[in-house]
PDB file of C-alpha atoms in Angstrom:
ATOM      1  CA  UNK A   1      37.895  15.307  -9.809  1.00 44.00           C
ATOM      2  CA  UNK A   2      40.014  14.453 -12.827  1.00 45.00           C
ATOM      3  CA  UNK A   3      39.551  10.809 -13.759  1.00 49.00           C
ATOM      4  CA  UNK A   4      36.403  10.365 -11.689  1.00 53.00           C
ATOM      5  CA  UNK A   5      33.544   8.438 -13.269  1.00 66.00           C
ATOM      6  CA  UNK A   6      29.866   8.403 -12.301  1.00 75.00           C
ATOM      7  CA  UNK A   7      30.340   5.472  -9.896  1.00 74.00           C
ATOM      8  CA  UNK A   8      33.114   7.360  -8.070  1.00 79.00           C
ATOM      9  CA  UNK A   9      30.886  10.398  -7.667  1.00 84.00           C
ATOM     10  CA  UNK A  10      27.999   8.265  -6.410  1.00 85.00           C
ATOM     11  CA  UNK A  11      30.202   6.627  -3.753  1.00 88.00           C
ATOM     12  CA  UNK A  12      31.448  10.060  -2.690  1.00 91.00           C
ATOM     13  CA  UNK A  13      27.861  11.345  -2.492  1.00 92.00           C
ATOM     14  CA  UNK A  14      26.766   8.400  -0.343  1.00 93.00           C
ATOM     15  CA  UNK A  15      29.732   8.836   2.026  1.00 93.00           C
ATOM     16  CA  UNK A  16      29.149  12.592   2.284  1.00 95.00           C
ATOM     17  CA  UNK A  17      25.404  12.266   2.900  1.00 95.00           C
ATOM     18  CA  UNK A  18      25.768   9.517   5.511  1.00 93.00           C
ATOM     19  CA  UNK A  19      28.372  11.600   7.365  1.00 93.00           C
ATOM     20  CA  UNK A  20      26.199  14.711   7.354  1.00 94.00           C
ATOM     21  CA  UNK A  21      23.102  12.849   8.561  1.00 94.00           C
ATOM     22  CA  UNK A  22      25.005  11.016  11.283  1.00 92.00           C
ATOM     23  CA  UNK A  23      26.567  14.278  12.469  1.00 91.00           C
ATOM     24  CA  UNK A  24      23.011  15.641  12.691  1.00 92.00           C
ATOM     25  CA  UNK A  25      22.153  12.816  15.114  1.00 90.00           C
ATOM     26  CA  UNK A  26      20.411  10.375  12.769  1.00 93.00           C
ATOM     27  CA  UNK A  27      21.064   6.641  12.879  1.00 92.00           C
ATOM     28  CA  UNK A  28      22.231   5.485   9.418  1.00 91.00           C
ATOM     29  CA  UNK A  29      23.491   1.928   9.966  1.00 88.00           C
ATOM     30  CA  UNK A  30      24.028   0.821   6.366  1.00 87.00           C
ATOM     31  CA  UNK A  31      24.144   1.857   2.718  1.00 87.00           C
ATOM     32  CA  UNK A  32      23.272  -0.297  -0.294  1.00 87.00           C
ATOM     33  CA  UNK A  33      22.919  -0.123  -4.047  1.00 88.00           C
ATOM     34  CA  UNK A  34      19.322   0.165  -5.249  1.00 89.00           C
ATOM     35  CA  UNK A  35      19.817  -2.933  -7.401  1.00 89.00           C
ATOM     36  CA  UNK A  36      20.015  -5.054  -4.226  1.00 91.00           C
ATOM     37  CA  UNK A  37      16.623  -3.984  -2.883  1.00 91.00           C
ATOM     38  CA  UNK A  38      14.792  -6.780  -4.685  1.00 91.00           C
ATOM     39  CA  UNK A  39      16.599  -9.261  -2.410  1.00 91.00           C
ATOM     40  CA  UNK A  40      16.400  -7.236   0.821  1.00 90.00           C
ATOM     41  CA  UNK A  41      14.111  -8.728   3.464  1.00 89.00           C
ATOM     42  CA  UNK A  42      14.422  -5.987   6.065  1.00 86.00           C
ATOM     43  CA  UNK A  43      11.891  -3.409   7.194  1.00 87.00           C
ATOM     44  CA  UNK A  44      14.175  -0.529   8.196  1.00 90.00           C
ATOM     45  CA  UNK A  45      13.272   2.859   6.699  1.00 94.00           C
ATOM     46  CA  UNK A  46      15.105   3.860   3.526  1.00 95.00           C
ATOM     47  CA  UNK A  47      16.632   7.133   2.319  1.00 96.00           C
ATOM     48  CA  UNK A  48      17.035   7.300  -1.472  1.00 96.00           C
ATOM     49  CA  UNK A  49      19.731   9.582  -2.874  1.00 93.00           C
ATOM     50  CA  UNK A  50      19.221   9.572  -6.654  1.00 89.00           C
ATOM     51  CA  UNK A  51      15.699   8.303  -7.395  1.00 94.00           C
ATOM     52  CA  UNK A  52      15.638  10.112 -10.748  1.00 91.00           C
ATOM     53  CA  UNK A  53      18.233   7.649 -12.054  1.00 90.00           C
ATOM     54  CA  UNK A  54      16.515   4.455 -10.856  1.00 94.00           C
ATOM     55  CA  UNK A  55      15.821   1.781 -13.448  1.00 94.00           C
ATOM     56  CA  UNK A  56      12.338   0.327 -13.953  1.00 95.00           C
ATOM     57  CA  UNK A  57      13.378  -2.789 -11.975  1.00 95.00           C
ATOM     58  CA  UNK A  58      14.697  -0.654  -9.097  1.00 95.00           C
ATOM     59  CA  UNK A  59      11.509   1.418  -9.025  1.00 96.00           C
ATOM     60  CA  UNK A  60       9.484  -1.802  -8.860  1.00 96.00           C
ATOM     61  CA  UNK A  61      11.593  -2.970  -5.902  1.00 95.00           C
ATOM     62  CA  UNK A  62      11.019   0.300  -4.038  1.00 96.00           C
ATOM     63  CA  UNK A  63       7.278   0.143  -4.691  1.00 97.00           C
ATOM     64  CA  UNK A  64       7.194  -3.427  -3.365  1.00 96.00           C
ATOM     65  CA  UNK A  65       8.976  -2.312  -0.180  1.00 96.00           C
ATOM     66  CA  UNK A  66       6.502   0.531   0.282  1.00 97.00           C
ATOM     67  CA  UNK A  67       3.634  -1.945   0.003  1.00 95.00           C
ATOM     68  CA  UNK A  68       5.377  -4.009   2.693  1.00 94.00           C
ATOM     69  CA  UNK A  69       5.261  -1.022   5.025  1.00 95.00           C
ATOM     70  CA  UNK A  70       8.828   0.274   4.651  1.00 96.00           C
ATOM     71  CA  UNK A  71       8.962   4.049   5.178  1.00 97.00           C
ATOM     72  CA  UNK A  72      10.843   5.975   2.508  1.00 97.00           C
ATOM     73  CA  UNK A  73      12.412   9.419   2.117  1.00 97.00           C
ATOM     74  CA  UNK A  74      14.132  10.654  -1.029  1.00 97.00           C
ATOM     75  CA  UNK A  75      16.530  13.453  -1.951  1.00 96.00           C
ATOM     76  CA  UNK A  76      15.380  14.957  -5.250  1.00 94.00           C
ATOM     77  CA  UNK A  77      17.777  17.907  -5.491  1.00 92.00           C
ATOM     78  CA  UNK A  78      17.012  21.588  -5.083  1.00 87.00           C
ATOM     79  CA  UNK A  79      15.909  22.270  -8.671  1.00 81.00           C
ATOM     80  CA  UNK A  80      12.272  23.057  -9.430  1.00 84.00           C
ATOM     81  CA  UNK A  81      10.093  20.410 -10.999  1.00 87.00           C
ATOM     82  CA  UNK A  82       8.048  17.406 -10.047  1.00 91.00           C
ATOM     83  CA  UNK A  83       9.827  14.526  -8.276  1.00 93.00           C
ATOM     84  CA  UNK A  84       9.735  11.070  -9.886  1.00 95.00           C
ATOM     85  CA  UNK A  85       6.136   9.829  -9.949  1.00 95.00           C
ATOM     86  CA  UNK A  86       6.874   6.590  -8.118  1.00 97.00           C
ATOM     87  CA  UNK A  87       7.756   8.554  -4.972  1.00 97.00           C
ATOM     88  CA  UNK A  88       4.135   9.672  -4.740  1.00 96.00           C
ATOM     89  CA  UNK A  89       2.990   6.073  -5.189  1.00 94.00           C
ATOM     90  CA  UNK A  90       5.292   5.080  -2.327  1.00 96.00           C
ATOM     91  CA  UNK A  91       4.143   7.971  -0.083  1.00 96.00           C
ATOM     92  CA  UNK A  92       7.809   8.976   0.183  1.00 97.00           C
ATOM     93  CA  UNK A  93       8.922  12.069   2.057  1.00 97.00           C
ATOM     94  CA  UNK A  94      10.500  14.328  -0.580  1.00 96.00           C
ATOM     95  CA  UNK A  95      13.638  16.217   0.502  1.00 96.00           C
ATOM     96  CA  UNK A  96      14.424  19.295  -1.593  1.00 94.00           C
ATOM     97  CA  UNK A  97      18.193  19.240  -1.180  1.00 95.00           C
ATOM     98  CA  UNK A  98      21.175  18.051  -3.200  1.00 94.00           C
ATOM     99  CA  UNK A  99      22.787  15.168  -1.268  1.00 95.00           C
ATOM    100  CA  UNK A 100      26.162  15.669  -2.967  1.00 93.00           C
ATOM    101  CA  UNK A 101      26.474  19.177  -1.471  1.00 94.00           C
ATOM    102  CA  UNK A 102      24.428  18.714   1.717  1.00 95.00           C
ATOM    103  CA  UNK A 103      25.605  21.154   4.377  1.00 96.00           C
ATOM    104  CA  UNK A 104      25.672  20.621   8.131  1.00 94.00           C
ATOM    105  CA  UNK A 105      22.946  23.267   8.544  1.00 95.00           C
ATOM    106  CA  UNK A 106      20.714  21.561   5.957  1.00 96.00           C
ATOM    107  CA  UNK A 107      21.218  18.179   7.617  1.00 95.00           C
ATOM    108  CA  UNK A 108      20.314  19.617  11.035  1.00 94.00           C
ATOM    109  CA  UNK A 109      17.128  21.108   9.561  1.00 96.00           C
ATOM    110  CA  UNK A 110      16.201  17.826   7.873  1.00 96.00           C
ATOM    111  CA  UNK A 111      16.942  15.666  10.940  1.00 94.00           C
ATOM    112  CA  UNK A 112      13.601  16.218  12.770  1.00 94.00           C
ATOM    113  CA  UNK A 113      11.706  15.773   9.480  1.00 95.00           C
ATOM    114  CA  UNK A 114      13.400  12.430   8.901  1.00 96.00           C
ATOM    115  CA  UNK A 115      12.988  11.284  12.520  1.00 94.00           C
ATOM    116  CA  UNK A 116       9.242  11.823  12.323  1.00 94.00           C
ATOM    117  CA  UNK A 117       8.522  10.752   8.743  1.00 96.00           C
ATOM    118  CA  UNK A 118      10.662   7.605   8.963  1.00 96.00           C
ATOM    119  CA  UNK A 119       9.490   6.890  12.529  1.00 93.00           C
ATOM    120  CA  UNK A 120      13.040   6.229  13.719  1.00 93.00           C
ATOM    121  CA  UNK A 121      13.255   4.151  16.904  1.00 92.00           C
ATOM    122  CA  UNK A 122      16.646   5.441  18.066  1.00 94.00           C
ATOM    123  CA  UNK A 123      17.200   8.971  19.368  1.00 93.00           C
ATOM    124  CA  UNK A 124      20.392  10.586  20.664  1.00 92.00           C
ATOM    125  CA  UNK A 125      20.849  13.603  22.951  1.00 88.00           C
ATOM    126  CA  UNK A 126      22.733  16.699  21.809  1.00 84.00           C
ATOM    127  CA  UNK A 127      26.414  16.110  21.082  1.00 87.00           C
ATOM    128  CA  UNK A 128      25.990  12.356  20.654  1.00 92.00           C
ATOM    129  CA  UNK A 129      25.870  10.488  17.391  1.00 91.00           C
ATOM    130  CA  UNK A 130      25.937   6.886  16.273  1.00 93.00           C
ATOM    131  CA  UNK A 131      23.735   4.200  14.832  1.00 93.00           C
ATOM    132  CA  UNK A 132      21.907   1.034  15.762  1.00 93.00           C
ATOM    133  CA  UNK A 133      21.389  -2.348  14.146  1.00 91.00           C
ATOM    134  CA  UNK A 134      19.830  -5.666  15.026  1.00 88.00           C
ATOM    135  CA  UNK A 135      21.882  -8.825  15.535  1.00 86.00           C
ATOM    136  CA  UNK A 136      19.564 -11.785  16.053  1.00 84.00           C
ATOM    137  CA  UNK A 137      17.307 -10.902  18.992  1.00 84.00           C
ATOM    138  CA  UNK A 138      19.648  -8.180  20.238  1.00 91.00           C
ATOM    139  CA  UNK A 139      19.870  -4.477  19.490  1.00 94.00           C
ATOM    140  CA  UNK A 140      23.419  -3.142  19.066  1.00 95.00           C
ATOM    141  CA  UNK A 141      24.103   0.576  19.459  1.00 96.00           C
ATOM    142  CA  UNK A 142      27.315   2.382  18.531  1.00 95.00           C
ATOM    143  CA  UNK A 143      27.525   5.635  20.516  1.00 94.00           C
ATOM    144  CA  UNK A 144      30.040   8.509  20.139  1.00 93.00           C
ATOM    145  CA  UNK A 145      30.453  11.511  22.441  1.00 93.00           C
ATOM    146  CA  UNK A 146      31.485  14.523  20.360  1.00 89.00           C
ATOM    147  CA  UNK A 147      31.941  16.826  23.331  1.00 89.00           C
ATOM    148  CA  UNK A 148      35.292  17.345  25.047  1.00 90.00           C
ATOM    149  CA  UNK A 149      34.085  16.432  28.522  1.00 92.00           C
ATOM    150  CA  UNK A 150      32.900  13.204  30.070  1.00 93.00           C
ATOM    151  CA  UNK A 151      29.243  12.721  30.948  1.00 95.00           C
ATOM    152  CA  UNK A 152      26.460  10.202  31.314  1.00 96.00           C
ATOM    153  CA  UNK A 153      23.971  10.426  28.457  1.00 95.00           C
ATOM    154  CA  UNK A 154      20.502   8.972  28.021  1.00 96.00           C
ATOM    155  CA  UNK A 155      19.865   7.309  24.667  1.00 96.00           C
ATOM    156  CA  UNK A 156      16.239   6.496  23.808  1.00 95.00           C
ATOM    157  CA  UNK A 157      15.204   3.372  21.934  1.00 96.00           C
ATOM    158  CA  UNK A 158      11.553   2.645  21.249  1.00 94.00           C
ATOM    159  CA  UNK A 159      10.525  -0.641  22.828  1.00 95.00           C
ATOM    160  CA  UNK A 160       9.021  -3.435  20.785  1.00 91.00           C
ATOM    161  CA  UNK A 161       5.283  -3.789  21.530  1.00 90.00           C
ATOM    162  CA  UNK A 162       5.671  -7.225  23.133  1.00 90.00           C
ATOM    163  CA  UNK A 163       8.649  -6.327  25.366  1.00 92.00           C
ATOM    164  CA  UNK A 164       8.079  -6.346  29.137  1.00 93.00           C
ATOM    165  CA  UNK A 165      11.679  -5.907  30.312  1.00 95.00           C
ATOM    166  CA  UNK A 166      15.150  -5.348  28.902  1.00 96.00           C
ATOM    167  CA  UNK A 167      18.807  -5.552  29.887  1.00 97.00           C
ATOM    168  CA  UNK A 168      21.717  -3.594  28.437  1.00 97.00           C
ATOM    169  CA  UNK A 169      25.488  -3.800  28.758  1.00 97.00           C
ATOM    170  CA  UNK A 170      28.543  -2.097  27.325  1.00 96.00           C
ATOM    171  CA  UNK A 171      30.372  -4.636  25.187  1.00 92.00           C
ATOM    172  CA  UNK A 172      33.801  -3.051  25.527  1.00 84.00           C
ATOM    173  CA  UNK A 173      33.996  -3.833  29.258  1.00 88.00           C
ATOM    174  CA  UNK A 174      30.946  -6.019  29.977  1.00 90.00           C
ATOM    175  CA  UNK A 175      29.514  -3.420  32.355  1.00 93.00           C
ATOM    176  CA  UNK A 176      25.761  -3.530  32.938  1.00 97.00           C
ATOM    177  CA  UNK A 177      23.939  -0.310  32.154  1.00 97.00           C
ATOM    178  CA  UNK A 178      20.953   1.299  33.827  1.00 97.00           C
ATOM    179  CA  UNK A 179      17.850   0.975  31.673  1.00 97.00           C
ATOM    180  CA  UNK A 180      14.327   2.159  32.449  1.00 96.00           C
ATOM    181  CA  UNK A 181      11.025   2.106  30.599  1.00 96.00           C
ATOM    182  CA  UNK A 182       9.535   5.538  29.898  1.00 93.00           C
ATOM    183  CA  UNK A 183       6.190   5.123  28.138  1.00 92.00           C
ATOM    184  CA  UNK A 184       7.108   3.573  24.760  1.00 93.00           C
ATOM    185  CA  UNK A 185      10.883   4.016  25.095  1.00 95.00           C
ATOM    186  CA  UNK A 186      13.787   2.370  26.824  1.00 97.00           C
ATOM    187  CA  UNK A 187      16.004   5.054  28.401  1.00 97.00           C
ATOM    188  CA  UNK A 188      19.578   3.763  28.522  1.00 97.00           C
ATOM    189  CA  UNK A 189      22.101   5.612  30.714  1.00 97.00           C
ATOM    190  CA  UNK A 190      25.573   5.390  29.166  1.00 96.00           C
ATOM    191  CA  UNK A 191      28.742   6.858  30.776  1.00 95.00           C
ATOM    192  CA  UNK A 192      31.020   8.357  28.119  1.00 95.00           C
ATOM    193  CA  UNK A 193      34.564   9.674  28.334  1.00 94.00           C
ATOM    194  CA  UNK A 194      35.530  13.003  26.699  1.00 94.00           C
ATOM    195  CA  UNK A 195      35.373  12.316  22.963  1.00 91.00           C
ATOM    196  CA  UNK A 196      34.818   8.644  23.825  1.00 93.00           C
ATOM    197  CA  UNK A 197      32.619   5.928  22.385  1.00 94.00           C
ATOM    198  CA  UNK A 198      30.699   2.868  23.534  1.00 95.00           C
ATOM    199  CA  UNK A 199      29.158  -0.196  21.946  1.00 96.00           C
ATOM    200  CA  UNK A 200      25.970  -1.185  23.727  1.00 97.00           C
ATOM    201  CA  UNK A 201      24.020  -4.424  23.455  1.00 96.00           C
ATOM    202  CA  UNK A 202      20.354  -4.495  24.518  1.00 97.00           C
ATOM    203  CA  UNK A 203      18.030  -7.484  24.708  1.00 95.00           C
ATOM    204  CA  UNK A 204      14.301  -7.236  25.255  1.00 95.00           C
ATOM    205  CA  UNK A 205      12.327  -9.928  27.049  1.00 92.00           C
ATOM    206  CA  UNK A 206       8.657 -10.824  26.696  1.00 87.00           C
TER     207      UNK A 206
END
């Protein structure tokens, strides 16, 4: 690490944590500096990596997002002691782990906690990872098959309350995909090659 500064270490921590969480099957579509949160208009749940170093302005931005209904989880390290007080104000889920040294086993143990506490809409089956994001009125899903054999997987996406129907297609070849409503979820059947990937576009209709 010779020559590394604090910014370098922070970037490495973000990259490492995102990789571990995605490998554990969580959708992590973007990363951002806390200083940009004051201008962020989204409602996606947030995972904070170093809340103990947040400035007063950044803490205020997080508190404003919590008031807006954004769900929050925060890594506070594995050392004893109280987490930053603003996390309690924000009803954040506190994760007692060091994100810079997060192991695959730790990430797998934290995955169900984060799915439930952050109320994540997108769920992958075993051996599949990826992420989802919204583009206009469409949901875009990036799906990767980490197993060495081909298969058809079912990816679950929670439907919006107003949606009555939906259509999905694979963008790489324009092929329509089978999609069915199962209670509150859309079940999307996606054929995947061994170690292959797919980019899926889904549009809900009222």
